[in-house]
């Protein structure tokens, strides 16, 4: 796993945007995996600017979001549908039929997860996956456990994740308790993985990730087994390394 430490959040975001730009320039029809959370907002802002200035086009790309809460309609500002539209997809020239997110409102959630995995498989999986990391070491919503999740699946969220994500909601009770997320196996099928972490609050989990053996108790450690994984940090997230 390669590690790059940027001086600031802005520099980390710029670097992430440049990586995405290079991938799209090399292969305009790239299949890209998209995260939510506060970490990637700066990257999305830069990419949106590049696209609006005509420096970059996603017209031939295909996108798959990593995850979505169960039970939030697309119109809910806390849904990942809403988030990714607002911060990225609505600002770029990607055709809407080429963008994908799990449907957390599906009647049959397990079937929805299975179909999402099949759609990803049919697309040949991801050329690049961008991801953030949870305070408990989760990727997407793949929480710590006894084994790595192989495929896209329906998951229960950990109390620690509910607590961390409650800052976006009015209160903890409003945070959904379940989500549909790509599995760790799904993510590992990506040709390249870029995990970003920013701020002091992530310093401890970043240290654990870098120093730990691969273990499903800290799902992001799987990156050690990926041949083309990059950990992109700002100085604060890297301060315990
Ligand atoms: C959520 C998302 C993750 C994200 C994490 C960290 O739990 N499901 O994909 O990486 O939040 O979010 P933030 O970037 O806000 O710290």
Short mmCIF file of C-alpha atoms and ligand atoms in Angstrom, two decimals:
data_model
loop_
_atom_site.label_atom_id
_atom_site.label_comp_id
_atom_site.label_asym_id
_atom_site.label_seq_id
_atom_site.Cartn_x
_atom_site.Cartn_y
_atom_site.Cartn_z
CA UNK A 1 0.00 0.00 0.00
CA UNK A 2 1.43 3.31 -1.07
CA UNK A 3 0.99 6.28 1.30
CA UNK A 4 0.93 9.92 0.23
CA UNK A 5 0.78 12.65 2.85
CA UNK A 6 -0.49 16.02 1.65
CA UNK A 7 0.09 19.18 3.66
CA UNK A 8 -3.56 20.14 3.93
CA UNK A 9 -7.10 19.04 3.14
CA UNK A 10 -6.98 21.22 0.02
CA UNK A 11 -3.78 19.59 -1.20
CA UNK A 12 -5.19 16.10 -0.51
CA UNK A 13 -8.35 16.96 -2.44
CA UNK A 14 -6.36 18.38 -5.35
CA UNK A 15 -4.21 15.25 -5.49
CA UNK A 16 -7.30 13.00 -5.45
CA UNK A 17 -8.89 15.08 -8.22
CA UNK A 18 -5.71 14.82 -10.31
CA UNK A 19 -5.67 11.04 -9.90
CA UNK A 20 -9.28 10.85 -11.10
CA UNK A 21 -8.48 13.22 -13.98
CA UNK A 22 -5.57 11.06 -15.15
CA UNK A 23 -7.70 7.93 -15.04
CA UNK A 24 -10.51 9.54 -17.06
CA UNK A 25 -8.07 11.04 -19.55
CA UNK A 26 -6.46 7.67 -20.10
CA UNK A 27 -9.80 5.86 -20.33
CA UNK A 28 -12.81 8.16 -20.84
CA UNK A 29 -15.12 5.15 -20.39
CA UNK A 30 -13.69 4.27 -16.97
CA UNK A 31 -15.94 2.72 -14.34
CA UNK A 32 -15.50 4.74 -11.16
CA UNK A 33 -16.49 3.99 -7.56
CA UNK A 34 -17.71 6.97 -5.54
CA UNK A 35 -17.74 7.61 -1.80
CA UNK A 36 -19.81 9.92 0.35
CA UNK A 37 -18.95 11.53 3.69
CA UNK A 38 -17.23 14.83 4.33
CA UNK A 39 -13.78 13.67 3.20
CA UNK A 40 -14.35 13.59 -0.60
CA UNK A 41 -16.23 16.90 -0.80
CA UNK A 42 -13.07 18.86 -1.75
CA UNK A 43 -12.22 16.36 -4.48
CA UNK A 44 -15.73 16.58 -5.90
CA UNK A 45 -15.56 20.37 -5.86
CA UNK A 46 -12.31 20.36 -7.87
CA UNK A 47 -13.59 17.77 -10.35
CA UNK A 48 -16.83 19.70 -10.80
CA UNK A 49 -14.81 22.86 -11.54
CA UNK A 50 -12.60 21.03 -14.04
CA UNK A 51 -15.67 19.67 -15.78
CA UNK A 52 -17.41 23.04 -15.88
CA UNK A 53 -14.30 24.65 -17.35
CA UNK A 54 -14.22 21.99 -20.05
CA UNK A 55 -10.92 20.55 -18.81
CA UNK A 56 -12.42 17.13 -18.12
CA UNK A 57 -15.41 15.13 -19.31
CA UNK A 58 -17.24 12.26 -17.65
CA UNK A 59 -19.58 11.87 -20.64
CA UNK A 60 -18.40 8.31 -21.33
CA UNK A 61 -17.76 7.24 -17.73
CA UNK A 62 -19.90 4.99 -15.56
CA UNK A 63 -20.24 5.50 -11.82
CA UNK A 64 -21.21 3.28 -8.92
CA UNK A 65 -21.62 4.66 -5.44
CA UNK A 66 -20.30 2.47 -2.68
CA UNK A 67 -23.31 2.51 -0.42
CA UNK A 68 -26.68 3.92 0.56
CA UNK A 69 -28.72 4.07 3.74
CA UNK A 70 -31.84 1.94 4.03
CA UNK A 71 -35.09 3.85 4.34
CA UNK A 72 -34.13 7.33 3.14
CA UNK A 73 -35.81 8.49 -0.08
CA UNK A 74 -33.65 10.13 -2.76
CA UNK A 75 -35.14 13.50 -1.85
CA UNK A 76 -33.84 13.26 1.73
CA UNK A 77 -30.74 15.48 2.06
CA UNK A 78 -29.11 12.78 4.19
CA UNK A 79 -29.49 10.11 1.52
CA UNK A 80 -26.38 9.31 -0.47
CA UNK A 81 -28.44 9.76 -3.66
CA UNK A 82 -29.01 13.35 -2.66
CA UNK A 83 -25.42 13.87 -1.48
CA UNK A 84 -23.72 12.61 -4.62
CA UNK A 85 -26.12 14.52 -6.88
CA UNK A 86 -25.55 17.72 -4.99
CA UNK A 87 -21.77 17.47 -4.64
CA UNK A 88 -20.85 15.80 -7.89
CA UNK A 89 -23.15 14.08 -10.37
CA UNK A 90 -25.41 17.08 -11.03
CA UNK A 91 -22.34 19.25 -11.67
CA UNK A 92 -20.70 17.08 -14.31
CA UNK A 93 -21.62 15.77 -17.74
CA UNK A 94 -22.10 12.11 -16.85
CA UNK A 95 -25.38 10.77 -18.32
CA UNK A 96 -27.76 9.87 -15.47
CA UNK A 97 -28.36 6.39 -16.88
CA UNK A 98 -24.68 5.64 -16.33
CA UNK A 99 -24.77 6.48 -12.63
CA UNK A 100 -25.64 3.82 -10.08
CA UNK A 101 -26.48 3.73 -6.39
CA UNK A 102 -28.04 0.97 -4.33
CA UNK A 103 -31.74 1.58 -3.77
CA UNK A 104 -32.21 1.76 -0.01
CA UNK A 105 -35.96 2.05 -0.50
CA UNK A 106 -36.26 -1.27 -2.35
CA UNK A 107 -38.93 -3.62 -1.05
CA UNK A 108 -36.57 -6.58 -1.21
CA UNK A 109 -33.31 -5.21 0.09
CA UNK A 110 -31.27 -8.40 -0.15
CA UNK A 111 -32.37 -8.84 -3.74
CA UNK A 112 -31.44 -5.21 -4.45
CA UNK A 113 -27.96 -5.83 -3.02
CA UNK A 114 -27.54 -8.92 -5.15
CA UNK A 115 -28.70 -7.06 -8.29
CA UNK A 116 -26.26 -4.25 -7.56
CA UNK A 117 -23.40 -6.72 -7.39
CA UNK A 118 -24.56 -8.27 -10.68
CA UNK A 119 -24.67 -4.86 -12.37
CA UNK A 120 -21.14 -4.15 -11.13
CA UNK A 121 -19.95 -7.52 -12.34
CA UNK A 122 -21.54 -6.92 -15.76
CA UNK A 123 -19.65 -3.59 -15.94
CA UNK A 124 -16.41 -5.45 -15.25
CA UNK A 125 -16.12 -4.01 -11.74
CA UNK A 126 -14.36 -0.72 -11.02
CA UNK A 127 -11.34 0.78 -12.73
CA UNK A 128 -10.89 2.94 -9.66
CA UNK A 129 -12.53 3.09 -6.29
CA UNK A 130 -12.28 6.21 -4.17
CA UNK A 131 -13.25 5.69 -0.53
CA UNK A 132 -13.14 7.31 2.86
CA UNK A 133 -12.61 5.46 6.11
CA UNK A 134 -14.89 5.24 9.16
CA UNK A 135 -13.65 5.83 12.69
CA UNK A 136 -13.95 2.09 13.30
CA UNK A 137 -11.99 1.27 10.14
CA UNK A 138 -14.96 0.56 7.91
CA UNK A 139 -14.91 1.02 4.16
CA UNK A 140 -18.29 1.90 2.68
CA UNK A 141 -20.51 0.48 5.39
CA UNK A 142 -18.58 -2.76 5.80
CA UNK A 143 -18.29 -2.75 9.56
CA UNK A 144 -15.75 -4.65 11.69
CA UNK A 145 -16.71 -8.30 12.17
CA UNK A 146 -15.55 -11.90 12.09
CA UNK A 147 -15.17 -12.08 8.34
CA UNK A 148 -14.86 -9.84 5.31
CA UNK A 149 -18.07 -9.28 3.35
CA UNK A 150 -17.56 -10.72 -0.09
CA UNK A 151 -20.36 -9.11 -2.11
CA UNK A 152 -22.71 -6.15 -2.01
CA UNK A 153 -24.97 -6.77 0.95
CA UNK A 154 -27.47 -5.46 3.45
CA UNK A 155 -25.73 -4.54 6.72
CA UNK A 156 -26.52 -3.33 10.22
CA UNK A 157 -24.61 -0.21 11.19
CA UNK A 158 -22.35 -0.20 14.23
CA UNK A 159 -23.26 2.11 17.13
CA UNK A 160 -19.94 3.91 16.54
CA UNK A 161 -20.93 4.65 12.92
CA UNK A 162 -24.42 5.76 13.93
CA UNK A 163 -22.85 8.08 16.50
CA UNK A 164 -20.31 9.47 14.00
CA UNK A 165 -22.88 10.00 11.26
CA UNK A 166 -25.49 11.49 13.60
CA UNK A 167 -23.78 14.87 13.14
CA UNK A 168 -25.60 15.15 9.81
CA UNK A 169 -29.03 14.37 11.34
CA UNK A 170 -31.17 16.18 13.92
CA UNK A 171 -30.51 13.41 16.42
CA UNK A 172 -29.12 9.89 16.73
CA UNK A 173 -32.57 8.31 16.50
CA UNK A 174 -32.97 9.62 12.95
CA UNK A 175 -29.86 7.83 11.66
CA UNK A 176 -30.82 4.71 9.70
CA UNK A 177 -29.69 1.47 11.33
CA UNK A 178 -29.09 -0.39 8.07
CA UNK A 179 -27.45 0.22 4.71
CA UNK A 180 -26.65 -1.50 1.44
CA UNK A 181 -22.93 -1.48 0.73
CA UNK A 182 -20.45 -2.96 -1.69
CA UNK A 183 -18.65 -5.85 -0.03
CA UNK A 184 -14.94 -5.82 0.70
CA UNK A 185 -14.66 -8.46 -2.04
CA UNK A 186 -16.48 -6.15 -4.46
CA UNK A 187 -14.03 -3.36 -3.62
CA UNK A 188 -11.01 -5.64 -3.95
CA UNK A 189 -12.04 -6.38 -7.55
CA UNK A 190 -11.23 -2.72 -8.36
CA UNK A 191 -8.12 -2.15 -10.46
CA UNK A 192 -7.07 0.73 -8.21
CA UNK A 193 -8.21 1.83 -4.76
CA UNK A 194 -7.65 5.29 -3.29
CA UNK A 195 -8.59 5.68 0.37
CA UNK A 196 -8.62 9.23 1.68
CA UNK A 197 -8.48 10.38 5.29
CA UNK A 198 -8.34 13.89 6.63
CA UNK A 199 -8.14 15.54 10.04
CA UNK A 200 -6.93 14.68 13.49
CA UNK A 201 -10.02 12.60 14.24
CA UNK A 202 -8.82 9.98 11.77
CA UNK A 203 -5.20 9.88 12.98
CA UNK A 204 -5.68 6.94 15.36
CA UNK A 205 -7.54 4.70 12.90
CA UNK A 206 -5.02 5.57 10.18
CA UNK A 207 -2.17 4.51 12.47
CA UNK A 208 -3.97 1.24 13.27
CA UNK A 209 -4.65 0.62 9.59
CA UNK A 210 -1.00 1.15 8.63
CA UNK A 211 0.42 -0.92 11.48
CA UNK A 212 -2.11 -3.73 11.75
CA UNK A 213 -2.12 -7.16 10.16
CA UNK A 214 -4.98 -7.74 7.73
CA UNK A 215 -8.08 -8.41 9.84
CA UNK A 216 -11.85 -8.15 9.35
CA UNK A 217 -11.91 -6.42 12.74
CA UNK A 218 -10.49 -3.43 10.86
CA UNK A 219 -11.91 -3.87 7.36
CA UNK A 220 -9.67 -1.25 5.72
CA UNK A 221 -6.60 -3.40 6.48
CA UNK A 222 -7.58 -5.41 3.39
CA UNK A 223 -5.78 -2.66 1.47
CA UNK A 224 -2.51 -4.32 2.45
CA UNK A 225 -3.50 -7.21 0.15
CA UNK A 226 -4.42 -5.02 -2.82
CA UNK A 227 -1.73 -4.65 -5.50
CA UNK A 228 -2.62 -1.04 -6.35
CA UNK A 229 -3.87 0.67 -3.20
CA UNK A 230 -3.10 4.23 -2.21
CA UNK A 231 -3.71 5.81 1.18
CA UNK A 232 -4.02 9.54 0.62
CA UNK A 233 -3.80 11.55 3.83
CA UNK A 234 -3.52 15.10 4.99
CA UNK A 235 -0.89 15.97 7.60
CA UNK A 236 -3.34 15.81 10.51
CA UNK A 237 -4.61 12.36 9.65
CA UNK A 238 -0.98 11.23 9.27
CA UNK A 239 0.28 12.75 12.50
CA UNK A 240 0.62 9.48 14.43
CA UNK A 241 2.54 7.69 11.68
C1 LIG B 1 -19.81 6.92 6.17
C2 LIG B 1 -19.68 6.33 4.78
C3 LIG B 1 -18.26 5.96 4.46
C4 LIG B 1 -17.34 7.10 4.80
C5 LIG B 1 -17.43 7.40 6.25
C6 LIG B 1 -16.49 8.49 6.72
O1 LIG B 1 -19.91 5.96 7.15
N1 LIG B 1 -20.52 5.19 4.58
O2 LIG B 1 -18.19 5.62 3.09
O3 LIG B 1 -16.02 6.78 4.44
O4 LIG B 1 -18.77 7.82 6.51
O5 LIG B 1 -17.05 9.75 6.55
P1 LIG B 1 -16.29 11.10 6.66
O6 LIG B 1 -15.56 11.28 5.38
O7 LIG B 1 -17.37 12.12 6.84
O8 LIG B 1 -15.39 10.99 7.84
#
